[in-house]
Amino acid sequence: IETSQIRAGIKDAGATLAALFVIVIVSPAAAVLFYFLNLGEGVLIGLFIVAVMPTTLSSGIVMTGRAGGNMAHALCVTIFSNIISIVSIPLALSFLLPLVAQSRELSIDRGMIMLRLCFLVLLPLVTGLLVKRFLLHGRVNKKRILQNINQAFVVMIVFMAASKVKGVFDGAPDEFFMIAICTALFHLILLSASFAAAWLFKVRGRRNRSVIFMGSQKTLPLSVIIQMTYFPGYATALLVCVVHHFIHLFIDGYLAVKLEK
């Protein structure tokens, strides 16, 4: 993340507002629709966790660039959505969780989760910016090493999540296909909302690419951490987070190629 990229992304305020509108408002609202499908508690909790997550980083920016969009703006949306998530995640979960049965067991401490998110989201972001600005300025090789370390940690988190959901998948393969259908449907709803938000906020042409991908994609590492920390008894919820991540990669990868043409 470079500060110059952040400044470049901030200039397109309409596209930023459109993407954040989908991420913060539309996504949790869309998750409420699945409450009426009579899904299991674990599946519903997993969808709620996914719904309140900020946008992803690597895949969203890459697909925005592949589709001919503004990668700097996509990065800007990622930063803003992750900062906002410090407040939006506990607030949204406090409204969504009462929809699940046995809601008393699922109550969360808003203040504690905000403090934890500051440690998980804001502190790494600020630290990374400061390190790049004052310690790695002009040192391309060291920047690449830092990027590789970052990617290694992300892969480790994904591996941890995949390891934990293996038992769930082996025990209920039929539930896996139901989860795949629900997560695909949820992502298609967010994609449709992103297209609509781009039109509503008058984001025309290739400017809407960052809104489409960043508005609909969700980060996996933070959702894994939230599930493991606050809902460890619902392994199915973790399966939902992992499956959704791979589903939206397949769907958006196809969409990026189509938009490029």
PDB file of C-alpha atoms in Angstrom:
ATOM      1  CA  ILE A   1       0.000   0.000   0.000  1.00  0.00           C
ATOM      2  CA  GLU A   2       1.439   3.325  -1.080  1.00  0.00           C
ATOM      3  CA  THR A   3       0.135   6.676   0.170  1.00  0.00           C
ATOM      4  CA  SER A   4       0.135   7.953  -3.426  1.00  0.00           C
ATOM      5  CA  GLN A   5      -2.319   5.187  -4.353  1.00  0.00           C
ATOM      6  CA  ILE A   6      -4.595   6.193  -1.486  1.00  0.00           C
ATOM      7  CA  ARG A   7      -4.624   9.825  -2.638  1.00  0.00           C
ATOM      8  CA  ALA A   8      -5.388   8.771  -6.205  1.00  0.00           C
ATOM      9  CA  GLY A   9      -8.295   6.620  -5.074  1.00  0.00           C
ATOM     10  CA  ILE A  10      -9.848   9.278  -2.859  1.00  0.00           C
ATOM     11  CA  LYS A  11     -10.421  11.528  -5.867  1.00  0.00           C
ATOM     12  CA  ASP A  12     -13.286   9.346  -7.128  1.00  0.00           C
ATOM     13  CA  ALA A  13     -15.692  10.049  -4.260  1.00  0.00           C
ATOM     14  CA  GLY A  14     -18.815   8.811  -6.082  1.00  0.00           C
ATOM     15  CA  ALA A  15     -17.354   5.385  -6.766  1.00  0.00           C
ATOM     16  CA  THR A  16     -16.057   5.144  -3.196  1.00  0.00           C
ATOM     17  CA  LEU A  17     -19.473   5.917  -1.727  1.00  0.00           C
ATOM     18  CA  ALA A  18     -21.132   3.419  -4.077  1.00  0.00           C
ATOM     19  CA  ALA A  19     -18.794   0.604  -3.040  1.00  0.00           C
ATOM     20  CA  LEU A  20     -19.028   1.387   0.682  1.00  0.00           C
ATOM     21  CA  PHE A  21     -22.820   1.553   0.434  1.00  0.00           C
ATOM     22  CA  VAL A  22     -22.900  -2.045  -0.810  1.00  0.00           C
ATOM     23  CA  ILE A  23     -20.293  -3.266   1.677  1.00  0.00           C
ATOM     24  CA  VAL A  24     -21.689  -1.657   4.832  1.00  0.00           C
ATOM     25  CA  ILE A  25     -25.450  -1.359   4.178  1.00  0.00           C
ATOM     26  CA  VAL A  26     -26.612  -3.703   1.414  1.00  0.00           C
ATOM     27  CA  SER A  27     -24.553  -6.750   2.369  1.00  0.00           C
ATOM     28  CA  PRO A  28     -25.902  -7.206   5.946  1.00  0.00           C
ATOM     29  CA  ALA A  29     -29.415  -6.437   4.700  1.00  0.00           C
ATOM     30  CA  ALA A  30     -29.095  -9.099   1.985  1.00  0.00           C
ATOM     31  CA  ALA A  31     -27.996 -11.656   4.588  1.00  0.00           C
ATOM     32  CA  VAL A  32     -31.305 -11.186   6.421  1.00  0.00           C
ATOM     33  CA  LEU A  33     -33.097 -12.706   3.411  1.00  0.00           C
ATOM     34  CA  PHE A  34     -31.460 -16.069   4.127  1.00  0.00           C
ATOM     35  CA  TYR A  35     -33.077 -16.143   7.560  1.00  0.00           C
ATOM     36  CA  PHE A  36     -36.340 -17.066   5.821  1.00  0.00           C
ATOM     37  CA  LEU A  37     -34.814 -20.120   4.087  1.00  0.00           C
ATOM     38  CA  ASN A  38     -34.853 -22.230   7.264  1.00  0.00           C
ATOM     39  CA  LEU A  39     -31.098 -22.816   7.234  1.00  0.00           C
ATOM     40  CA  GLY A  40     -29.175 -24.335  10.112  1.00  0.00           C
ATOM     41  CA  GLU A  41     -27.739 -22.100  12.821  1.00  0.00           C
ATOM     42  CA  GLY A  42     -24.143 -22.667  11.733  1.00  0.00           C
ATOM     43  CA  VAL A  43     -24.886 -21.834   8.099  1.00  0.00           C
ATOM     44  CA  LEU A  44     -26.802 -18.718   9.054  1.00  0.00           C
ATOM     45  CA  ILE A  45     -24.078 -17.512  11.410  1.00  0.00           C
ATOM     46  CA  GLY A  46     -21.496 -18.112   8.680  1.00  0.00           C
ATOM     47  CA  LEU A  47     -23.484 -16.046   6.191  1.00  0.00           C
ATOM     48  CA  PHE A  48     -23.842 -13.268   8.755  1.00  0.00           C
ATOM     49  CA  ILE A  49     -20.087 -13.258   9.373  1.00  0.00           C
ATOM     50  CA  VAL A  50     -19.395 -13.084   5.641  1.00  0.00           C
ATOM     51  CA  ALA A  51     -21.981 -10.336   5.178  1.00  0.00           C
ATOM     52  CA  VAL A  52     -20.418  -7.956   7.703  1.00  0.00           C
ATOM     53  CA  MET A  53     -16.858  -8.399   6.459  1.00  0.00           C
ATOM     54  CA  PRO A  54     -14.987  -5.599   4.640  1.00  0.00           C
ATOM     55  CA  THR A  55     -13.802  -6.139   1.089  1.00  0.00           C
ATOM     56  CA  THR A  56     -10.854  -8.346   0.206  1.00  0.00           C
ATOM     57  CA  LEU A  57      -7.455  -7.054  -0.884  1.00  0.00           C
ATOM     58  CA  SER A  58      -5.469  -9.061  -3.415  1.00  0.00           C
ATOM     59  CA  SER A  59      -8.123 -10.741  -5.567  1.00  0.00           C
ATOM     60  CA  GLY A  60     -10.398  -7.706  -5.789  1.00  0.00           C
ATOM     61  CA  ILE A  61      -7.618  -5.381  -6.895  1.00  0.00           C
ATOM     62  CA  VAL A  62      -6.234  -7.898  -9.397  1.00  0.00           C
ATOM     63  CA  MET A  63      -9.661  -8.501 -10.945  1.00  0.00           C
ATOM     64  CA  THR A  64     -10.377  -4.772 -11.073  1.00  0.00           C
ATOM     65  CA  GLY A  65      -7.162  -4.284 -13.027  1.00  0.00           C
ATOM     66  CA  ARG A  66      -7.891  -7.264 -15.287  1.00  0.00           C
ATOM     67  CA  ALA A  67     -11.292  -5.791 -16.146  1.00  0.00           C
ATOM     68  CA  GLY A  68      -9.716  -2.430 -17.019  1.00  0.00           C
ATOM     69  CA  GLY A  69     -10.717  -0.616 -13.830  1.00  0.00           C
ATOM     70  CA  ASN A  70      -8.883   1.741 -11.490  1.00  0.00           C
ATOM     71  CA  MET A  71      -6.689  -0.383  -9.217  1.00  0.00           C
ATOM     72  CA  ALA A  72      -5.735   2.621  -7.086  1.00  0.00           C
ATOM     73  CA  HIS A  73      -9.393   3.257  -6.339  1.00  0.00           C
ATOM     74  CA  ALA A  74      -9.930  -0.438  -5.553  1.00  0.00           C
ATOM     75  CA  LEU A  75      -7.125  -0.220  -3.013  1.00  0.00           C
ATOM     76  CA  CYS A  76      -8.662   2.914  -1.533  1.00  0.00           C
ATOM     77  CA  VAL A  77     -12.014   1.144  -1.073  1.00  0.00           C
ATOM     78  CA  THR A  78     -10.226  -1.732   0.664  1.00  0.00           C
ATOM     79  CA  ILE A  79      -8.573   0.611   3.144  1.00  0.00           C
ATOM     80  CA  PHE A  80     -11.741   2.574   3.912  1.00  0.00           C
ATOM     81  CA  SER A  81     -13.939  -0.514   4.266  1.00  0.00           C
ATOM     82  CA  ASN A  82     -11.470  -2.178   6.640  1.00  0.00           C
ATOM     83  CA  ILE A  83     -11.258   0.939   8.810  1.00  0.00           C
ATOM     84  CA  ILE A  84     -15.045   1.317   8.876  1.00  0.00           C
ATOM     85  CA  SER A  85     -15.394  -2.384   9.757  1.00  0.00           C
ATOM     86  CA  ILE A  86     -14.000  -1.644  13.224  1.00  0.00           C
ATOM     87  CA  VAL A  87     -17.379  -0.085  14.000  1.00  0.00           C
ATOM     88  CA  SER A  88     -19.662  -1.702  11.411  1.00  0.00           C
ATOM     89  CA  ILE A  89     -18.884  -5.358  12.246  1.00  0.00           C
ATOM     90  CA  PRO A  90     -19.961  -5.307  15.921  1.00  0.00           C
ATOM     91  CA  LEU A  91     -22.967  -3.102  15.149  1.00  0.00           C
ATOM     92  CA  ALA A  92     -24.178  -5.265  12.268  1.00  0.00           C
ATOM     93  CA  LEU A  93     -23.635  -8.525  14.166  1.00  0.00           C
ATOM     94  CA  SER A  94     -25.574  -7.194  17.152  1.00  0.00           C
ATOM     95  CA  PHE A  95     -28.584  -6.750  14.848  1.00  0.00           C
ATOM     96  CA  LEU A  96     -28.160  -9.992  12.879  1.00  0.00           C
ATOM     97  CA  LEU A  97     -27.423 -12.487  15.652  1.00  0.00           C
ATOM     98  CA  PRO A  98     -30.831 -12.170  17.401  1.00  0.00           C
ATOM     99  CA  LEU A  99     -32.329 -13.713  14.255  1.00  0.00           C
ATOM    100  CA  VAL A 100     -30.594 -16.969  15.137  1.00  0.00           C
ATOM    101  CA  ALA A 101     -32.104 -19.313  17.704  1.00  0.00           C
ATOM    102  CA  GLN A 102     -30.468 -19.370  21.132  1.00  0.00           C
ATOM    103  CA  SER A 103     -29.375 -15.769  20.590  1.00  0.00           C
ATOM    104  CA  ARG A 104     -28.390 -15.340  24.228  1.00  0.00           C
ATOM    105  CA  GLU A 105     -25.455 -17.700  23.656  1.00  0.00           C
ATOM    106  CA  LEU A 106     -24.370 -15.630  20.668  1.00  0.00           C
ATOM    107  CA  SER A 107     -24.281 -12.220  22.305  1.00  0.00           C
ATOM    108  CA  ILE A 108     -21.105 -10.213  21.731  1.00  0.00           C
ATOM    109  CA  ASP A 109     -19.395  -7.414  23.599  1.00  0.00           C
ATOM    110  CA  ARG A 110     -19.358  -4.471  21.151  1.00  0.00           C
ATOM    111  CA  GLY A 111     -16.601  -2.627  22.951  1.00  0.00           C
ATOM    112  CA  MET A 112     -14.348  -5.669  23.154  1.00  0.00           C
ATOM    113  CA  ILE A 113     -14.794  -6.632  19.518  1.00  0.00           C
ATOM    114  CA  MET A 114     -14.087  -3.028  18.437  1.00  0.00           C
ATOM    115  CA  LEU A 115     -10.891  -3.070  20.478  1.00  0.00           C
ATOM    116  CA  ARG A 116      -9.878  -6.403  18.982  1.00  0.00           C
ATOM    117  CA  LEU A 117     -10.580  -5.148  15.455  1.00  0.00           C
ATOM    118  CA  CYS A 118      -8.408  -2.109  16.084  1.00  0.00           C
ATOM    119  CA  PHE A 119      -5.604  -4.539  16.891  1.00  0.00           C
ATOM    120  CA  LEU A 120      -6.353  -6.808  13.908  1.00  0.00           C
ATOM    121  CA  VAL A 121      -7.115  -4.173  11.256  1.00  0.00           C
ATOM    122  CA  LEU A 122      -6.022  -0.650  12.122  1.00  0.00           C
ATOM    123  CA  LEU A 123      -2.695  -1.400  13.824  1.00  0.00           C
ATOM    124  CA  PRO A 124      -1.306  -3.553  10.950  1.00  0.00           C
ATOM    125  CA  LEU A 125      -2.455  -0.975   8.381  1.00  0.00           C
ATOM    126  CA  VAL A 126      -0.813   1.972  10.127  1.00  0.00           C
ATOM    127  CA  THR A 127       2.320  -0.060  10.884  1.00  0.00           C
ATOM    128  CA  GLY A 128       2.658  -1.101   7.257  1.00  0.00           C
ATOM    129  CA  LEU A 129       2.304   2.463   6.008  1.00  0.00           C
ATOM    130  CA  LEU A 130       4.900   3.738   8.482  1.00  0.00           C
ATOM    131  CA  VAL A 131       7.362   0.956   7.698  1.00  0.00           C
ATOM    132  CA  LYS A 132       7.104   1.578   3.964  1.00  0.00           C
ATOM    133  CA  ARG A 133       7.303   5.330   4.383  1.00  0.00           C
ATOM    134  CA  PHE A 134      10.297   5.557   6.714  1.00  0.00           C
ATOM    135  CA  LEU A 135      12.189   2.246   6.522  1.00  0.00           C
ATOM    136  CA  LEU A 136      11.634   0.863   3.024  1.00  0.00           C
ATOM    137  CA  HIS A 137      11.443   4.001   0.918  1.00  0.00           C
ATOM    138  CA  GLY A 138      13.177   3.255  -2.388  1.00  0.00           C
ATOM    139  CA  ARG A 139      14.249  -0.237  -1.299  1.00  0.00           C
ATOM    140  CA  VAL A 140      12.465  -2.386  -3.859  1.00  0.00           C
ATOM    141  CA  ASN A 141      14.014  -5.706  -2.806  1.00  0.00           C
ATOM    142  CA  LYS A 142      13.028  -5.297   0.840  1.00  0.00           C
ATOM    143  CA  LYS A 143       9.505  -4.295  -0.195  1.00  0.00           C
ATOM    144  CA  ARG A 144       9.191  -7.518  -2.149  1.00  0.00           C
ATOM    145  CA  ILE A 145      10.383  -9.528   0.835  1.00  0.00           C
ATOM    146  CA  LEU A 146       7.767  -7.829   3.012  1.00  0.00           C
ATOM    147  CA  GLN A 147       5.055  -8.558   0.438  1.00  0.00           C
ATOM    148  CA  ASN A 148       6.065 -12.222   0.309  1.00  0.00           C
ATOM    149  CA  ILE A 149       5.915 -12.472   4.105  1.00  0.00           C
ATOM    150  CA  ASN A 150       2.466 -10.889   4.030  1.00  0.00           C
ATOM    151  CA  GLN A 151       1.218 -13.394   1.442  1.00  0.00           C
ATOM    152  CA  ALA A 152       2.703 -16.261   3.458  1.00  0.00           C
ATOM    153  CA  PHE A 153       0.677 -15.244   6.510  1.00  0.00           C
ATOM    154  CA  VAL A 154      -2.503 -15.036   4.417  1.00  0.00           C
ATOM    155  CA  VAL A 155      -1.889 -18.528   3.007  1.00  0.00           C
ATOM    156  CA  MET A 156      -1.309 -19.838   6.533  1.00  0.00           C
ATOM    157  CA  ILE A 157      -4.659 -18.451   7.698  1.00  0.00           C
ATOM    158  CA  VAL A 158      -6.457 -19.998   4.719  1.00  0.00           C
ATOM    159  CA  PHE A 159      -4.716 -23.327   5.404  1.00  0.00           C
ATOM    160  CA  MET A 160      -5.788 -23.203   9.055  1.00  0.00           C
ATOM    161  CA  ALA A 161      -9.381 -22.581   7.983  1.00  0.00           C
ATOM    162  CA  ALA A 162      -9.324 -25.375   5.394  1.00  0.00           C
ATOM    163  CA  SER A 163      -7.897 -27.790   7.960  1.00  0.00           C
ATOM    164  CA  LYS A 164     -10.678 -27.067  10.430  1.00  0.00           C
ATOM    165  CA  VAL A 165     -13.522 -27.405   7.899  1.00  0.00           C
ATOM    166  CA  LYS A 166     -12.321 -30.759   6.527  1.00  0.00           C
ATOM    167  CA  GLY A 167     -14.085 -32.642   9.309  1.00  0.00           C
ATOM    168  CA  VAL A 168     -17.314 -30.749   8.666  1.00  0.00           C
ATOM    169  CA  PHE A 169     -17.163 -31.534   4.959  1.00  0.00           C
ATOM    170  CA  ASP A 170     -16.489 -35.248   5.574  1.00  0.00           C
ATOM    171  CA  GLY A 171     -19.341 -35.481   8.044  1.00  0.00           C
ATOM    172  CA  ALA A 172     -22.006 -33.771   5.926  1.00  0.00           C
ATOM    173  CA  PRO A 173     -21.175 -33.651   2.190  1.00  0.00           C
ATOM    174  CA  ASP A 174     -24.791 -32.811   1.323  1.00  0.00           C
ATOM    175  CA  GLU A 175     -24.574 -29.715   3.503  1.00  0.00           C
ATOM    176  CA  PHE A 176     -21.536 -28.584   1.515  1.00  0.00           C
ATOM    177  CA  PHE A 177     -23.543 -28.361  -1.712  1.00  0.00           C
ATOM    178  CA  MET A 178     -26.324 -26.468   0.049  1.00  0.00           C
ATOM    179  CA  ILE A 179     -23.729 -24.027   1.403  1.00  0.00           C
ATOM    180  CA  ALA A 180     -22.197 -23.647  -2.067  1.00  0.00           C
ATOM    181  CA  ILE A 181     -25.597 -22.748  -3.525  1.00  0.00           C
ATOM    182  CA  CYS A 182     -26.385 -20.261  -0.730  1.00  0.00           C
ATOM    183  CA  THR A 183     -23.007 -18.536  -0.923  1.00  0.00           C
ATOM    184  CA  ALA A 184     -23.179 -18.329  -4.718  1.00  0.00           C
ATOM    185  CA  LEU A 185     -26.648 -16.806  -4.478  1.00  0.00           C
ATOM    186  CA  PHE A 186     -25.479 -14.343  -1.834  1.00  0.00           C
ATOM    187  CA  HIS A 187     -22.537 -13.247  -3.961  1.00  0.00           C
ATOM    188  CA  LEU A 188     -24.735 -12.829  -7.041  1.00  0.00           C
ATOM    189  CA  ILE A 189     -27.022 -10.588  -4.975  1.00  0.00           C
ATOM    190  CA  LEU A 190     -24.034  -8.439  -3.992  1.00  0.00           C
ATOM    191  CA  LEU A 191     -22.841  -8.294  -7.599  1.00  0.00           C
ATOM    192  CA  SER A 192     -26.272  -7.121  -8.722  1.00  0.00           C
ATOM    193  CA  ALA A 193     -26.336  -4.552  -5.929  1.00  0.00           C
ATOM    194  CA  SER A 194     -22.875  -3.321  -6.950  1.00  0.00           C
ATOM    195  CA  PHE A 195     -23.984  -2.813 -10.552  1.00  0.00           C
ATOM    196  CA  ALA A 196     -27.085  -0.990  -9.286  1.00  0.00           C
ATOM    197  CA  ALA A 197     -25.069   1.171  -6.874  1.00  0.00           C
ATOM    198  CA  ALA A 198     -22.673   2.157  -9.655  1.00  0.00           C
ATOM    199  CA  TRP A 199     -25.652   3.240 -11.761  1.00  0.00           C
ATOM    200  CA  LEU A 200     -27.317   5.027  -8.821  1.00  0.00           C
ATOM    201  CA  PHE A 201     -24.156   6.988  -7.953  1.00  0.00           C
ATOM    202  CA  LYS A 202     -23.537   7.707 -11.662  1.00  0.00           C
ATOM    203  CA  VAL A 203     -20.294   5.761 -11.841  1.00  0.00           C
ATOM    204  CA  ARG A 204     -20.042   5.192 -15.579  1.00  0.00           C
ATOM    205  CA  GLY A 205     -17.718   3.312 -17.912  1.00  0.00           C
ATOM    206  CA  ARG A 206     -14.673   1.525 -16.567  1.00  0.00           C
ATOM    207  CA  ARG A 207     -14.920   3.496 -13.322  1.00  0.00           C
ATOM    208  CA  ASN A 208     -17.557   1.025 -12.158  1.00  0.00           C
ATOM    209  CA  ARG A 209     -15.139  -1.938 -12.230  1.00  0.00           C
ATOM    210  CA  SER A 210     -13.746  -1.199  -8.769  1.00  0.00           C
ATOM    211  CA  VAL A 211     -17.282  -0.760  -7.399  1.00  0.00           C
ATOM    212  CA  ILE A 212     -18.389  -4.106  -8.841  1.00  0.00           C
ATOM    213  CA  PHE A 213     -15.514  -6.193  -7.510  1.00  0.00           C
ATOM    214  CA  MET A 214     -14.714  -4.389  -4.269  1.00  0.00           C
ATOM    215  CA  GLY A 215     -18.371  -3.999  -3.342  1.00  0.00           C
ATOM    216  CA  SER A 216     -19.137  -7.694  -3.678  1.00  0.00           C
ATOM    217  CA  GLN A 217     -15.988  -9.485  -2.512  1.00  0.00           C
ATOM    218  CA  LYS A 218     -15.310 -10.298   1.142  1.00  0.00           C
ATOM    219  CA  THR A 219     -12.077 -10.876   3.008  1.00  0.00           C
ATOM    220  CA  LEU A 220     -11.426 -14.400   4.271  1.00  0.00           C
ATOM    221  CA  PRO A 221      -8.679 -13.997   6.933  1.00  0.00           C
ATOM    222  CA  LEU A 222     -10.709 -11.630   9.134  1.00  0.00           C
ATOM    223  CA  SER A 223     -13.838 -13.781   8.853  1.00  0.00           C
ATOM    224  CA  VAL A 224     -11.806 -16.811   9.941  1.00  0.00           C
ATOM    225  CA  ILE A 225     -10.484 -14.917  12.957  1.00  0.00           C
ATOM    226  CA  ILE A 226     -13.979 -13.716  13.936  1.00  0.00           C
ATOM    227  CA  GLN A 227     -15.416 -17.223  13.671  1.00  0.00           C
ATOM    228  CA  MET A 228     -12.614 -18.848  15.651  1.00  0.00           C
ATOM    229  CA  THR A 229     -12.730 -16.180  18.338  1.00  0.00           C
ATOM    230  CA  TYR A 230     -16.458 -15.695  18.905  1.00  0.00           C
ATOM    231  CA  PHE A 231     -18.192 -18.745  17.372  1.00  0.00           C
ATOM    232  CA  PRO A 232     -15.802 -21.700  17.847  1.00  0.00           C
ATOM    233  CA  GLY A 233     -18.693 -24.075  18.485  1.00  0.00           C
ATOM    234  CA  TYR A 234     -20.116 -23.537  15.008  1.00  0.00           C
ATOM    235  CA  ALA A 235     -17.678 -25.243  12.650  1.00  0.00           C
ATOM    236  CA  THR A 236     -20.212 -25.031   9.828  1.00  0.00           C
ATOM    237  CA  ALA A 237     -19.942 -21.247   9.975  1.00  0.00           C
ATOM    238  CA  LEU A 238     -16.248 -21.536   9.143  1.00  0.00           C
ATOM    239  CA  LEU A 239     -17.104 -23.783   6.199  1.00  0.00           C
ATOM    240  CA  VAL A 240     -19.453 -21.084   4.903  1.00  0.00           C
ATOM    241  CA  CYS A 241     -16.667 -18.478   5.077  1.00  0.00           C
ATOM    242  CA  VAL A 242     -14.199 -20.682   3.192  1.00  0.00           C
ATOM    243  CA  VAL A 243     -16.669 -21.867   0.544  1.00  0.00           C
ATOM    244  CA  HIS A 244     -17.886 -18.344  -0.115  1.00  0.00           C
ATOM    245  CA  HIS A 245     -14.331 -17.169  -0.693  1.00  0.00           C
ATOM    246  CA  PHE A 246     -13.655 -19.762  -3.376  1.00  0.00           C
ATOM    247  CA  ILE A 247     -17.094 -19.326  -4.942  1.00  0.00           C
ATOM    248  CA  HIS A 248     -16.660 -15.586  -5.396  1.00  0.00           C
ATOM    249  CA  LEU A 249     -13.185 -16.126  -6.868  1.00  0.00           C
ATOM    250  CA  PHE A 250     -14.641 -18.397  -9.568  1.00  0.00           C
ATOM    251  CA  ILE A 251     -17.585 -16.112 -10.344  1.00  0.00           C
ATOM    252  CA  ASP A 252     -15.581 -12.883 -10.370  1.00  0.00           C
ATOM    253  CA  GLY A 253     -12.715 -14.425 -12.316  1.00  0.00           C
ATOM    254  CA  TYR A 254     -15.142 -15.239 -15.108  1.00  0.00           C
ATOM    255  CA  LEU A 255     -16.757 -11.800 -14.843  1.00  0.00           C
ATOM    256  CA  ALA A 256     -13.398  -9.999 -14.997  1.00  0.00           C
ATOM    257  CA  VAL A 257     -12.565 -11.674 -18.312  1.00  0.00           C
ATOM    258  CA  LYS A 258     -15.973 -10.777 -19.742  1.00  0.00           C
ATOM    259  CA  LEU A 259     -15.697  -7.130 -18.648  1.00  0.00           C
ATOM    260  CA  GLU A 260     -12.189  -6.921 -20.076  1.00  0.00           C
ATOM    261  CA  LYS A 261     -13.602  -7.746 -23.502  1.00  0.00           C
TER     262      LYS A 261
END
